[in-house]
Coordinates of C-alpha atoms and ligand atoms in Angstrom, one line a residue:
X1 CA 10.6 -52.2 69.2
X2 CA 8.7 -48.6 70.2
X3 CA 11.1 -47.9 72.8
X4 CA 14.1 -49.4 70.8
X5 CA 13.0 -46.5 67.8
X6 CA 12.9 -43.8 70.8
X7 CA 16.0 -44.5 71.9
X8 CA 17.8 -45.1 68.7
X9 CA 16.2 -41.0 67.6
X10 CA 17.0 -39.9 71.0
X11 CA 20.4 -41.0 70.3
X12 CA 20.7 -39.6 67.1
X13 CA 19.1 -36.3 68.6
X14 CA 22.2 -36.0 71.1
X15 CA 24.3 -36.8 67.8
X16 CA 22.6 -33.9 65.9
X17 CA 23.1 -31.0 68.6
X18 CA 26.7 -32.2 69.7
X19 CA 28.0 -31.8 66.2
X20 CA 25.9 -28.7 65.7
X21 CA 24.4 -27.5 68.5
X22 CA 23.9 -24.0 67.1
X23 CA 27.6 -23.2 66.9
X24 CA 29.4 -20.9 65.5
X25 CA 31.7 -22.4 62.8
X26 CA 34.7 -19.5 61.8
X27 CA 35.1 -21.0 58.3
X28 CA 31.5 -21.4 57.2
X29 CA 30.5 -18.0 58.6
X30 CA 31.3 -15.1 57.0
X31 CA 31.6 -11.0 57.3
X32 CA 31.8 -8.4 54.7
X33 CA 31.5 -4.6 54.2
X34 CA 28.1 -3.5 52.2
X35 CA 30.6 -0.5 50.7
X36 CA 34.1 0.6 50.2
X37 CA 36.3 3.0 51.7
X38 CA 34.8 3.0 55.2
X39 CA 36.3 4.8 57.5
X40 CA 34.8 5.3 60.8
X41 CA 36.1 7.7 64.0
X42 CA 35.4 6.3 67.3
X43 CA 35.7 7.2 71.4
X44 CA 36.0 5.2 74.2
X45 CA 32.8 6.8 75.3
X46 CA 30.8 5.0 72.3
X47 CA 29.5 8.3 71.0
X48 CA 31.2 9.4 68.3
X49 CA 30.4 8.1 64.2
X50 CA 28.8 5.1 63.5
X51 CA 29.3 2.5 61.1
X52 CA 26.4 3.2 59.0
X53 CA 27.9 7.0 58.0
X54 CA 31.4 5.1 57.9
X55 CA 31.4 5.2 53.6
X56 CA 29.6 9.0 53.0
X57 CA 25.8 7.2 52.8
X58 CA 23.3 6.9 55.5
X59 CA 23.0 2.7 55.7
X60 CA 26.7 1.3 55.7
X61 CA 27.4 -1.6 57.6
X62 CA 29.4 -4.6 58.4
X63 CA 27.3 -7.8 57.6
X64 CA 27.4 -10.6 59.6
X65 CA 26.6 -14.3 58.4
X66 CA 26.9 -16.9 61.7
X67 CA 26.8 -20.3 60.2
X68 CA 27.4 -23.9 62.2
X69 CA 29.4 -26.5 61.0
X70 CA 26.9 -27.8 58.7
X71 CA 26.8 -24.3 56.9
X72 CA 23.0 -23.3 58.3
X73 CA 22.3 -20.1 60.1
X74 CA 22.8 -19.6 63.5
X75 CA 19.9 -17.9 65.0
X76 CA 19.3 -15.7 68.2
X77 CA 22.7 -14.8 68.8
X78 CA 22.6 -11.7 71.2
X79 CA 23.4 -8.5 70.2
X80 CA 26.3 -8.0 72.3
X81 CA 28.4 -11.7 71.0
X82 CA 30.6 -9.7 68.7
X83 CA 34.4 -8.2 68.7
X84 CA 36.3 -6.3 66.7
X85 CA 40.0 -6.1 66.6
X86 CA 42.8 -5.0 64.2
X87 CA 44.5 -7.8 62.1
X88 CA 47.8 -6.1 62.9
X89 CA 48.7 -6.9 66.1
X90 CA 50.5 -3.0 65.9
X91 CA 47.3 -1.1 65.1
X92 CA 45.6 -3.3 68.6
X93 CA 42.7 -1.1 69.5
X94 CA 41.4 -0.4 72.9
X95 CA 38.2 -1.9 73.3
X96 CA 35.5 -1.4 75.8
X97 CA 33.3 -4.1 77.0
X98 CA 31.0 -4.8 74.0
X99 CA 32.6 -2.7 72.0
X100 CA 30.1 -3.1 69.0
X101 CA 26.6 -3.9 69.2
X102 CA 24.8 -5.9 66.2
X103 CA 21.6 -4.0 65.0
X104 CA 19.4 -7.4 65.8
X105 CA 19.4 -11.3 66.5
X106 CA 21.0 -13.3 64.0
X107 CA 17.3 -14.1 61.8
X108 CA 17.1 -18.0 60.5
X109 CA 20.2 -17.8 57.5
X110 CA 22.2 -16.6 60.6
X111 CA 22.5 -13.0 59.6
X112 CA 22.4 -9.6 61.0
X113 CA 23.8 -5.9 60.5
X114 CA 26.3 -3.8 62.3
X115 CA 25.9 -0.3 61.9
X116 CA 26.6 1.3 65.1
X117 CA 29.1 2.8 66.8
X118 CA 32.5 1.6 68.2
X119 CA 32.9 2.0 71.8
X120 CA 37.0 2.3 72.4
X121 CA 40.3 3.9 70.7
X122 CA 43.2 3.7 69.0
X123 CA 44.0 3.4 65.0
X124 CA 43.5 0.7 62.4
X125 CA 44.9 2.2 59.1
X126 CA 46.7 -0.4 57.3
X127 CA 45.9 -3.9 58.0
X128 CA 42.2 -4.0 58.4
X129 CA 39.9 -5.2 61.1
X130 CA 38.3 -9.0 62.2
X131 CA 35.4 -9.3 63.4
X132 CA 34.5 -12.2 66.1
X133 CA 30.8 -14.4 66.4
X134 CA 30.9 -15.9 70.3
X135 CA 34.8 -15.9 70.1
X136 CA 35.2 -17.7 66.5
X137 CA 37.5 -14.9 64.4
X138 CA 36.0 -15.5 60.9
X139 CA 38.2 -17.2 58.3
X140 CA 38.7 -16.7 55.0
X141 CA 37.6 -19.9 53.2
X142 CA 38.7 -22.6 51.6
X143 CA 38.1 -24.3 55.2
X144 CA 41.6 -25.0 56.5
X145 CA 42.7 -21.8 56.2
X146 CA 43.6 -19.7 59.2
X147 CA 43.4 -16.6 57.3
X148 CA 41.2 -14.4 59.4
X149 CA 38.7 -12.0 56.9
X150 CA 40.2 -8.7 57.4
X151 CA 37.5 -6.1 56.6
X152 CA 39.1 -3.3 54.7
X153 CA 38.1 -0.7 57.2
X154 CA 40.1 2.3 58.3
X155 CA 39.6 3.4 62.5
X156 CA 40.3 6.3 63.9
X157 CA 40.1 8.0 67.7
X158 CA 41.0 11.0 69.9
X159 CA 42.2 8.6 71.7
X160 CA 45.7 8.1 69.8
X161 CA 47.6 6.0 73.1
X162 CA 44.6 3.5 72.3
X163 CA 44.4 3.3 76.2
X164 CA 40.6 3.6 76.0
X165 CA 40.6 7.2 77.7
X166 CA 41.2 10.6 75.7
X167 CA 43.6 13.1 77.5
X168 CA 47.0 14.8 77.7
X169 CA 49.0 12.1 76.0
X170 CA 46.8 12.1 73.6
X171 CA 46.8 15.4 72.9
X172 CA 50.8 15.7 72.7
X173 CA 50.1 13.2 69.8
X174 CA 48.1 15.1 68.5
X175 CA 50.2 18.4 68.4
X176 CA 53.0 16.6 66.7
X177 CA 50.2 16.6 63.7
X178 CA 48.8 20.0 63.9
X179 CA 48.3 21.8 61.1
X180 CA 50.2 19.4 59.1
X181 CA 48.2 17.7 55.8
X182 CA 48.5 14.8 54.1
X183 CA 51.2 14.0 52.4
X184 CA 53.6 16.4 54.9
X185 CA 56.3 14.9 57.2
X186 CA 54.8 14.8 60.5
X187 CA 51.4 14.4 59.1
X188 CA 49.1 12.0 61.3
X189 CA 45.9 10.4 59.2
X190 CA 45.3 8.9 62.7
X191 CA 44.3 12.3 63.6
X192 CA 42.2 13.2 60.9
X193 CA 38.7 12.9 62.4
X194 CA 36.6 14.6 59.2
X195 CA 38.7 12.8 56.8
X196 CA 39.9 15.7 54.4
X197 CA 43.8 14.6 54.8
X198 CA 44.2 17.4 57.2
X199 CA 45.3 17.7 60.8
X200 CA 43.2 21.2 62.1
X201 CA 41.1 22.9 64.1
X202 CA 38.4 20.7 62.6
X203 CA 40.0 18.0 64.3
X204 CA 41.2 20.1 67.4
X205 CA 37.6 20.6 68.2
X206 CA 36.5 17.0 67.8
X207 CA 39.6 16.3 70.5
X208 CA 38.0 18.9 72.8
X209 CA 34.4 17.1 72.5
X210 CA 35.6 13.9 73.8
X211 CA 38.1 15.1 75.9
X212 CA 38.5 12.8 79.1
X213 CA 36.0 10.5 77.7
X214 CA 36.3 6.9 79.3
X215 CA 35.0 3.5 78.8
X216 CA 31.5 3.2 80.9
Ligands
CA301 CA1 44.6 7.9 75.3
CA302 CA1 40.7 16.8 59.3

């Protein structure tokens, strides 16, 4: 009878973590902006804005929620088991390895911040930006959708050829803007780095200070 009550919770115990087994469920998690109008710069290199300047304050970020299939938090996941990509497949960023870097574990409800920087380039004006838990793109809910949550966040980089490395071509992109402002033909908000709507020496300079920057 003892051992037939071991076995039967044993068996129910392999039940329980197979269906849940701490993972990652892309529906029932979820990821959100704490502010609106971010915009963030970033460099292959990893040092250029971060997140948490990204909306004119000192504490924006991306929040994270990582829920299982059952809807409870997922703790412990590392710092390094997130992604970031544009939703449009024609604003695809170049991404470094890890390219952004949650600011702690996931606690017990499964949640954590991102307000760091972006390592990589390229330019996400337009369609907004997923973000991935352990591989799972979120989803937009009701659950069935395969709507991915596209976090209305506008990314831009020295590194206009988005091939994860600032230099010459990225600079002839670059000219094609120069002194141009927005809303003038020719006029690149890719390359507007201090986001005033202009392309100028203000952005020239940030150009030169990642010039040649690389991945690590
Ligand atoms: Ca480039
Ligand atoms: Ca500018």
């Amino acid at each position: 009878m003892f051992k037939g009550k071991v076995l039967l919770f044993s068996l129910l115990l392999v039940f329980a973590t197979s269906l849940y087994a701490g993972e990652v469920d892309d529906c029932l998690s979820d990821v959100s902006l704490s502010c609106v109008g971010m915009r963030v710069s970033i460099c292959p290199a990893g040092d250029f804005e971060f997140i948490r300047t990204g909306c004119g304050g000192t504490d924006d970020h991306i929040i994270v929620y990582a829920r299982d299939s059952a809807g409870n938090g997922v703790s412990g996941i590392p710092r390094t088991d997130y992604w970031i990509q544009a939703c449009d497949p024609a604003e695809e960023l170049c991404l470094c390895t890890a390219p952004i870097v949650a600011d702690s574990i996931t606690n017990d409800l499964g949640r954590t911040t991102i307000s760091g920087r972006i390592a990589g380039g390229g330019c996400i004006l337009n369609g907004g930006a997923y973000i991935a838990i352990q591989g799972q793109i979120v989803l937009e809910e009701p659950c069935g959708s395969t709507d991915w949550i596209c976090l209305d966040i506008i990314i831009v980089s020295p590194d206009l050829t988005a091939d994860c490395v600032v230099n010459l071509s990225d600079l002839g992109v670059f000219g094609l803007s120069y002194n141009k402002s927005y809303p003038e033909t020719g006029y690149n908000d890719c390359c507007d780095y201090n986001d005033d709507t202009h392309c100028n020496l203000s952005d020239f300079a940030f150009m030169g200070e990642h010039y040649l920057h690389e991945c690590f």
